Tab-separated table of C-alpha atoms and ligand atoms in Angstrom:
chain	number	residue	atom	x	y	z
A	767	UNK	CA	171.102	232.768	65.926
A	768	UNK	CA	169.826	234.323	68.951
A	769	UNK	CA	172.041	235.390	71.665
A	770	UNK	CA	170.522	233.456	75.048
A	771	UNK	CA	171.469	233.607	78.444
A	772	UNK	CA	172.117	230.537	80.723
A	773	UNK	CA	168.483	230.024	81.038
A	774	UNK	CA	167.532	230.140	77.414
A	775	UNK	CA	165.835	233.763	77.286
A	776	UNK	CA	166.488	235.435	74.269
A	777	UNK	CA	169.149	238.419	74.755
A	778	UNK	CA	168.500	239.890	71.503
A	779	UNK	CA	166.741	243.039	72.134
A	780	UNK	CA	168.254	245.648	70.159
A	781	UNK	CA	171.086	246.749	71.618
A	782	UNK	CA	169.791	247.429	75.423
A	783	UNK	CA	171.365	244.637	76.769
A	784	UNK	CA	174.161	245.052	74.949
A	785	UNK	CA	174.821	248.680	76.603
A	786	UNK	CA	173.187	251.225	75.036
A	787	UNK	CA	169.384	252.033	74.128
A	788	UNK	CA	170.571	252.842	70.497
A	789	UNK	CA	167.855	250.218	68.945
A	790	UNK	CA	164.783	251.653	70.772
A	791	UNK	CA	162.434	253.125	68.541
A	792	UNK	CA	159.934	255.649	70.068
A	793	UNK	CA	156.149	254.559	69.786
A	794	UNK	CA	154.638	257.020	72.337
A	795	UNK	CA	155.249	258.502	76.073
A	796	UNK	CA	152.970	256.286	78.209
A	797	UNK	CA	153.467	258.685	81.244
A	798	UNK	CA	154.842	261.864	82.103
A	799	UNK	CA	155.689	261.442	86.235
A	800	UNK	CA	157.371	264.860	87.184
A	801	UNK	CA	156.840	263.641	90.822
A	802	UNK	CA	159.101	260.771	90.582
A	803	UNK	CA	161.566	262.962	87.729
A	804	UNK	CA	160.757	259.806	85.427
A	805	UNK	CA	159.755	259.224	82.046
A	806	UNK	CA	157.554	255.955	80.798
A	807	UNK	CA	158.536	255.501	76.894
A	808	UNK	CA	156.316	252.571	74.690
A	809	UNK	CA	158.538	251.805	71.674
A	810	UNK	CA	160.502	248.820	70.131
A	811	UNK	CA	163.870	247.366	69.949
A	812	UNK	CA	165.246	247.210	66.447
A	813	UNK	CA	166.011	243.386	65.704
A	814	UNK	CA	169.222	242.040	65.139
A	815	UNK	CA	168.800	243.007	61.467
A	816	UNK	CA	168.285	246.312	62.284
A	817	UNK	CA	164.341	246.128	61.611
A	818	UNK	CA	162.002	248.246	63.655
A	819	UNK	CA	159.802	245.222	63.829
A	820	UNK	CA	161.266	244.160	66.692
A	821	UNK	CA	160.189	243.399	70.690
A	822	UNK	CA	157.766	245.943	72.215
A	823	UNK	CA	159.239	247.212	75.126
A	824	UNK	CA	158.399	249.868	77.855
A	825	UNK	CA	161.567	251.791	78.791
A	826	UNK	CA	160.986	253.776	81.906
A	827	UNK	CA	164.138	256.534	82.684
A	828	UNK	CA	164.105	258.245	86.293
A	829	UNK	CA	166.572	260.935	87.420
A	830	UNK	CA	168.926	259.678	90.209
A	831	UNK	CA	168.698	261.273	93.784
A	832	UNK	CA	171.762	263.017	94.995
A	833	UNK	CA	174.313	260.791	96.838
A	834	UNK	CA	175.025	262.352	100.314
A	835	UNK	CA	178.609	260.908	100.611
A	836	UNK	CA	181.202	263.403	101.550
A	837	UNK	CA	183.245	262.502	98.405
A	838	UNK	CA	180.164	262.788	95.711
A	839	UNK	CA	179.053	266.252	97.272
A	840	UNK	CA	182.637	267.553	97.036
A	841	UNK	CA	182.804	266.272	93.350
A	842	UNK	CA	179.779	268.774	92.408
A	843	UNK	CA	181.856	271.735	92.600
A	844	UNK	CA	182.942	270.703	89.339
A	845	UNK	CA	179.461	271.514	87.743
A	846	UNK	CA	179.435	273.875	84.892
A	847	UNK	CA	176.827	276.831	85.357
A	848	UNK	CA	174.800	278.471	82.652
A	849	UNK	CA	173.350	281.962	83.908
A	850	UNK	CA	169.248	281.867	83.836
A	851	UNK	CA	169.034	285.335	85.556
A	852	UNK	CA	170.418	286.845	88.389
A	853	UNK	CA	168.553	290.003	90.586
A	854	UNK	CA	170.295	291.524	93.425
A	855	UNK	CA	171.410	289.322	96.095
A	856	UNK	CA	169.347	286.064	93.694
A	857	UNK	CA	170.695	284.222	91.150
A	858	UNK	CA	169.685	281.002	88.839
A	859	UNK	CA	171.477	278.728	86.763
A	860	UNK	CA	171.443	275.585	84.648
A	861	UNK	CA	173.944	272.972	86.009
A	862	UNK	CA	175.785	270.478	83.988
A	863	UNK	CA	177.289	267.880	86.765
A	864	UNK	CA	180.433	265.726	86.163
A	865	UNK	CA	179.495	262.851	84.290
A	866	UNK	CA	179.998	260.301	86.791
A	867	UNK	CA	177.193	262.205	88.762
A	868	UNK	CA	174.867	262.961	86.207
A	869	UNK	CA	173.870	258.834	85.797
A	870	UNK	CA	169.885	257.758	85.607
A	871	UNK	CA	168.017	254.694	86.369
A	872	UNK	CA	167.109	253.144	82.878
A	873	UNK	CA	164.192	250.237	83.648
A	874	UNK	CA	163.708	248.167	80.856
A	875	UNK	CA	160.318	245.641	80.184
A	876	UNK	CA	161.180	243.576	77.038
A	877	UNK	CA	158.901	241.987	75.914
A	878	UNK	CA	156.107	244.141	77.577
A	879	UNK	CA	152.711	242.872	77.413
A	880	UNK	CA	149.285	244.569	76.915
A	881	UNK	CA	148.863	244.534	80.640
A	882	UNK	CA	152.309	246.561	81.671
A	883	UNK	CA	151.251	248.827	78.716
A	884	UNK	CA	147.854	249.583	80.814
A	885	UNK	CA	149.828	249.586	84.535
A	886	UNK	CA	152.015	252.391	83.180
A	887	UNK	CA	149.864	254.225	80.752
A	888	UNK	CA	148.098	257.521	81.983
A	889	UNK	CA	144.570	256.792	83.066
A	890	UNK	CA	141.705	257.954	85.424
A	891	UNK	CA	141.646	256.375	89.131
A	892	UNK	CA	138.546	255.127	90.912
A	893	UNK	CA	137.952	253.750	94.328
A	894	UNK	CA	136.568	249.956	94.157
A	895	UNK	CA	134.756	248.554	97.242
A	896	UNK	CA	135.432	244.686	97.007
A	897	UNK	CA	132.958	242.624	98.872
A	898	UNK	CA	133.799	239.085	99.340
A	899	UNK	CA	131.045	238.436	96.733
A	900	UNK	CA	132.822	240.870	94.220
A	901	UNK	CA	136.014	239.024	94.897
A	902	UNK	CA	134.670	235.310	94.615
A	903	UNK	CA	132.729	236.786	91.154
A	904	UNK	CA	135.334	238.834	89.351
A	905	UNK	CA	138.711	239.406	91.261
A	906	UNK	CA	139.492	235.464	91.822
A	907	UNK	CA	138.660	234.328	88.740
A	908	UNK	CA	140.664	237.638	86.915
A	909	UNK	CA	143.661	235.991	88.991
A	910	UNK	CA	143.085	232.670	87.822
A	911	UNK	CA	143.333	233.916	84.358
A	912	UNK	CA	146.657	235.349	84.369
A	913	UNK	CA	148.827	233.275	82.814
A	914	UNK	CA	151.715	232.070	84.929
A	915	UNK	CA	154.354	233.685	83.108
A	916	UNK	CA	153.443	237.362	85.021
A	917	UNK	CA	155.186	235.850	87.702
A	918	UNK	CA	158.295	233.952	86.835
A	919	UNK	CA	160.294	236.659	87.744
A	920	UNK	CA	159.203	235.742	91.118
A	921	UNK	CA	159.963	231.921	90.562
A	922	UNK	CA	163.221	232.678	89.156
A	923	UNK	CA	164.161	234.209	92.430
A	924	UNK	CA	162.771	231.747	94.578
A	925	UNK	CA	164.558	228.882	92.265
A	926	UNK	CA	167.976	230.980	92.594
A	927	UNK	CA	168.152	231.681	88.627
A	928	UNK	CA	168.055	235.215	88.588
A	929	UNK	CA	169.315	238.189	91.274
A	930	UNK	CA	171.327	235.440	93.193
A	931	UNK	CA	173.770	237.777	93.885
A	932	UNK	CA	171.239	240.975	95.113
A	933	UNK	CA	169.970	238.105	97.987
A	934	UNK	CA	170.203	240.031	101.063
A	935	UNK	CA	168.676	237.731	103.521
A	936	UNK	CA	167.051	234.262	103.431
A	937	UNK	CA	164.831	232.066	105.664
A	938	UNK	CA	164.282	228.479	103.689
A	939	UNK	CA	161.688	227.222	105.579
A	940	UNK	CA	158.768	226.040	102.903
A	941	UNK	CA	156.103	226.983	105.226
A	942	UNK	CA	157.412	230.528	107.303
A	943	UNK	CA	160.458	231.135	105.242
A	944	UNK	CA	160.830	234.037	102.775
A	945	UNK	CA	163.671	235.706	100.629
A	946	UNK	CA	164.433	239.464	101.025
A	947	UNK	CA	165.685	241.595	98.223
A	948	UNK	CA	166.282	244.868	97.239
A	949	UNK	CA	162.744	246.142	95.165
A	950	UNK	CA	163.789	246.585	91.186
A	951	UNK	CA	163.033	250.399	92.341
A	952	UNK	CA	166.087	250.624	94.834
A	953	UNK	CA	169.072	251.169	93.174
A	954	UNK	CA	170.910	250.637	96.749
A	955	UNK	CA	172.740	254.072	96.677
A	956	UNK	CA	171.528	255.626	99.685
A	957	UNK	CA	169.571	253.499	103.037
A	958	UNK	CA	167.445	256.889	103.150
A	959	UNK	CA	165.871	255.282	99.818
A	960	UNK	CA	165.829	252.065	101.232
A	961	UNK	CA	163.304	249.697	99.203
A	962	UNK	CA	163.457	245.821	100.254
A	963	UNK	CA	161.055	243.231	99.090
A	964	UNK	CA	160.071	239.994	101.042
A	965	UNK	CA	159.029	237.452	99.193
A	966	UNK	CA	157.610	233.982	100.692
A	967	UNK	CA	158.501	230.564	99.796
A	968	UNK	CA	154.870	229.529	100.130
A	969	UNK	CA	153.299	229.322	96.835
A	970	UNK	CA	149.795	229.075	97.443
A	971	UNK	CA	149.219	232.404	99.230
A	972	UNK	CA	148.304	235.220	96.117
A	973	UNK	CA	147.535	238.381	98.259
A	974	UNK	CA	146.408	239.614	101.218
A	975	UNK	CA	142.717	237.991	100.448
A	976	UNK	CA	144.383	234.468	101.225
A	977	UNK	CA	145.732	235.161	104.845
A	978	UNK	CA	144.461	233.305	108.067
A	979	UNK	CA	144.781	233.396	111.088
A	980	UNK	CA	147.211	230.266	110.551
A	981	UNK	CA	149.765	232.404	108.993
A	982	UNK	CA	150.594	234.712	111.562
A	983	UNK	CA	153.669	233.376	112.362
A	984	UNK	CA	154.688	233.484	108.883
A	985	UNK	CA	154.211	237.302	108.941
A	986	UNK	CA	155.592	237.614	112.188
A	987	UNK	CA	158.857	235.575	110.721
A	988	UNK	CA	159.071	237.789	107.811
A	989	UNK	CA	158.996	241.159	109.655
A	990	UNK	CA	161.066	239.912	112.968
A	991	UNK	CA	163.712	238.777	110.663
A	992	UNK	CA	163.641	241.374	107.993
A	993	UNK	CA	163.431	244.123	110.401
A	994	UNK	CA	166.705	242.870	112.113
A	995	UNK	CA	168.325	242.187	108.885
A	996	UNK	CA	167.551	245.723	108.193
A	997	UNK	CA	168.842	247.105	111.269
A	998	UNK	CA	172.266	245.216	111.165
A	999	UNK	CA	173.150	246.318	107.577
A	1000	UNK	CA	171.823	249.490	107.058
A	1001	UNK	CA	171.223	250.888	110.728
A	1002	UNK	CA	167.685	251.737	109.980
A	1003	UNK	CA	165.299	250.929	113.264
A	1004	UNK	CA	162.010	249.124	112.811
A	1005	UNK	CA	159.958	252.444	113.440
A	1006	UNK	CA	161.888	254.039	110.481
A	1007	UNK	CA	160.590	251.148	107.928
A	1008	UNK	CA	157.233	251.472	106.634
A	1009	UNK	CA	156.137	247.578	106.166
A	1010	UNK	CA	152.950	247.073	103.698
A	1011	UNK	CA	151.447	244.691	101.362
A	1012	UNK	CA	149.712	246.036	98.294
A	1013	UNK	CA	146.057	245.576	97.495
A	1014	UNK	CA	145.555	245.151	94.672
A	1015	UNK	CA	149.082	243.987	93.938
A	1016	UNK	CA	150.411	243.742	90.474
A	1017	UNK	CA	151.903	240.295	91.138
A	1018	UNK	CA	149.808	237.698	92.758
A	1019	UNK	CA	152.278	236.032	95.101
A	1020	UNK	CA	152.232	236.959	98.457
A	1021	UNK	CA	155.420	239.392	99.186
A	1022	UNK	CA	155.745	242.442	101.864
A	1023	UNK	CA	157.534	245.943	101.182
A	1024	UNK	CA	159.889	247.627	103.387
A	1025	UNK	CA	160.626	250.921	102.730
A	1026	UNK	CA	162.374	253.638	104.685
A	1027	UNK	CA	159.418	256.115	106.559
A	1028	UNK	CA	160.679	258.727	104.332
A	1029	UNK	CA	160.452	257.690	101.119
A	1030	UNK	CA	157.222	258.513	99.340
A	1031	UNK	CA	155.658	257.564	96.020
A	1032	UNK	CA	152.310	256.281	94.490
A	1033	UNK	CA	152.798	252.641	96.505
A	1034	UNK	CA	152.183	254.080	99.643
A	1035	UNK	CA	148.761	255.462	98.852
A	1036	UNK	CA	145.784	254.789	100.780
A	1037	UNK	CA	143.783	252.399	98.665
A	1038	UNK	CA	146.780	250.571	97.497
A	1039	UNK	CA	149.392	249.843	100.848
A	1040	UNK	CA	147.832	248.057	103.824
A	1041	UNK	CA	150.102	248.189	106.901
A	1042	UNK	CA	151.698	244.541	107.838
A	1043	UNK	CA	151.022	245.519	111.395
A	1044	UNK	CA	147.379	245.954	110.637
A	1045	UNK	CA	147.285	242.546	108.666
A	1046	UNK	CA	148.728	240.839	111.552
A	1047	UNK	CA	146.031	242.953	113.948
A	1048	UNK	CA	143.276	241.950	111.723
A	1049	UNK	CA	144.309	238.528	111.803
A	1050	UNK	CA	144.830	238.021	115.472
A	1051	UNK	CA	141.173	239.439	116.339
A	1052	UNK	CA	139.386	237.571	113.934
A	1053	UNK	CA	140.988	234.613	111.601
A	1054	UNK	CA	138.712	235.226	108.836
A	1055	UNK	CA	139.088	239.016	108.398
A	1056	UNK	CA	140.259	239.115	104.981
A	1057	UNK	CA	137.558	236.389	104.297
A	1058	UNK	CA	134.733	238.542	105.319
A	1059	UNK	CA	135.979	241.729	104.877
A	1060	UNK	CA	134.992	244.766	102.085
A	1061	UNK	CA	138.105	245.727	100.862
A	1062	UNK	CA	138.389	249.333	99.206
A	1063	UNK	CA	141.164	250.232	97.110
A	1064	UNK	CA	142.077	252.256	94.087
A	1065	UNK	CA	142.185	251.077	90.013
A	1066	UNK	CA	142.964	252.404	87.128
A	1067	UNK	CA	140.383	252.927	84.389
A	1068	UNK	CA	142.630	251.020	82.031
A	1069	UNK	CA	143.322	247.990	84.272
A	1070	UNK	CA	141.534	244.717	83.006
A	1071	UNK	CA	140.539	243.890	86.476
A	1072	UNK	CA	138.383	247.446	86.676
A	1073	UNK	CA	137.322	246.201	82.871
A	1074	UNK	CA	135.958	243.155	84.618
A	1075	UNK	CA	134.090	244.595	87.312
A	1076	UNK	CA	132.652	247.287	85.456
A	1077	UNK	CA	130.837	244.057	83.091
A	1078	UNK	CA	129.290	243.065	86.398
A	1079	UNK	CA	127.723	245.801	87.486
B	2414	M7G	P1	153.147	244.728	93.941
B	2414	M7G	O1	152.428	245.078	95.204
B	2414	M7G	O2	153.040	243.455	93.148
B	2414	M7G	O3	152.862	245.839	92.471
B	2414	M7G	O4	154.808	244.858	94.071
B	2414	M7G	P2	153.151	247.045	92.239
B	2414	M7G	O5	154.090	247.241	90.941
B	2414	M7G	O6	152.007	247.811	91.436
B	2414	M7G	O7	153.753	247.658	93.494
B	2414	M7G	C1	155.976	244.309	93.124
B	2414	M7G	C2	157.244	244.933	93.660
B	2414	M7G	O8	158.218	243.893	93.188
B	2414	M7G	C3	157.353	246.154	92.694
B	2414	M7G	O9	157.662	246.848	94.011
B	2414	M7G	C4	158.239	246.225	92.172
B	2414	M7G	O10	159.099	246.964	91.941
B	2414	M7G	C5	158.745	244.994	92.401
B	2414	M7G	N1	159.700	243.983	91.306
B	2414	M7G	C6	158.577	243.892	90.421
B	2414	M7G	N2	159.791	242.966	89.343
B	2414	M7G	C7	159.206	242.787	87.964
B	2414	M7G	C8	160.898	242.902	89.946
B	2414	M7G	C9	162.225	241.887	89.370
B	2414	M7G	O11	162.339	241.493	88.481
B	2414	M7G	N3	163.138	242.398	90.554
B	2414	M7G	C10	162.962	242.860	91.714
B	2414	M7G	N4	163.743	242.909	92.838
B	2414	M7G	N5	161.760	243.139	91.937
B	2414	M7G	C11	161.035	243.625	91.250
């Protein structure tokens, strides 16, 4: 009998949710990302009977940044050293820190879809110029064709079925309210790596393309209340926060990214991130800015949206 959680979701993915990656059978390395010190793997979890034809999964392994708390740094003196070379006053070693300082972050998507595999696979990147006509002809039909399940995790958060204990702040107003959560990518160890996500309660807004001047109170509300919360809890001022939306996002339910300004990663690329302040400014100047504008962004050659655009050129 399959083991299920409170929502009836099948938990029998090998031994992953039971405490180890033992049942994971590697199919291939999707992506090796030295900049993120991360490895993206595709494979299958053995099913409960030990057969290898279990659910397909993506496993993302990422090395953690050092914690700077004094007690943690002091423990690093227990690091075992293996000499690589010495030359005059210079020497290099391989080091093995104590196990408690040697943990990695492990993210699992199981079962994963072909879209997840495309998203995390090595691929060529192209710049796309999306006119309002191209949006209507290709992008919007693509978004509408996506199964509702792709944003189930968002609704689980909004309905307080999942990540309840991780909720940082909520404004429950249906039109202008939102929930602030730590992003999946943040392990909450260091404020200098802060990454939060503000998810609005309004379910009609898919992306920046849907924003009009009437949504300015929502955007201002998200900005003001999230910044105040982050200042109170983490002591980070607004001018140390990079606040942005993605276009194209991976998930078409409006959300705003809040990251520490010193945190760098692919999600802040020109051609992907649009600063919230710029969105607010553009809508203040022209109520229909995002209805009328051509928007340029990057797309990977493996993405379904890129393929759909190619067939219309
Ligand atoms: P996006 O701009 O739609 O796509 O951002 P991106 O993944 O290309 O950036 C979605 C954000 O939601 C990302 O920063 C993800 O790390 C984050 N995220 C994704 N999932 C599935 C979850 C989740 O289950 N919980 C939380 N807290 N964050 C998630």
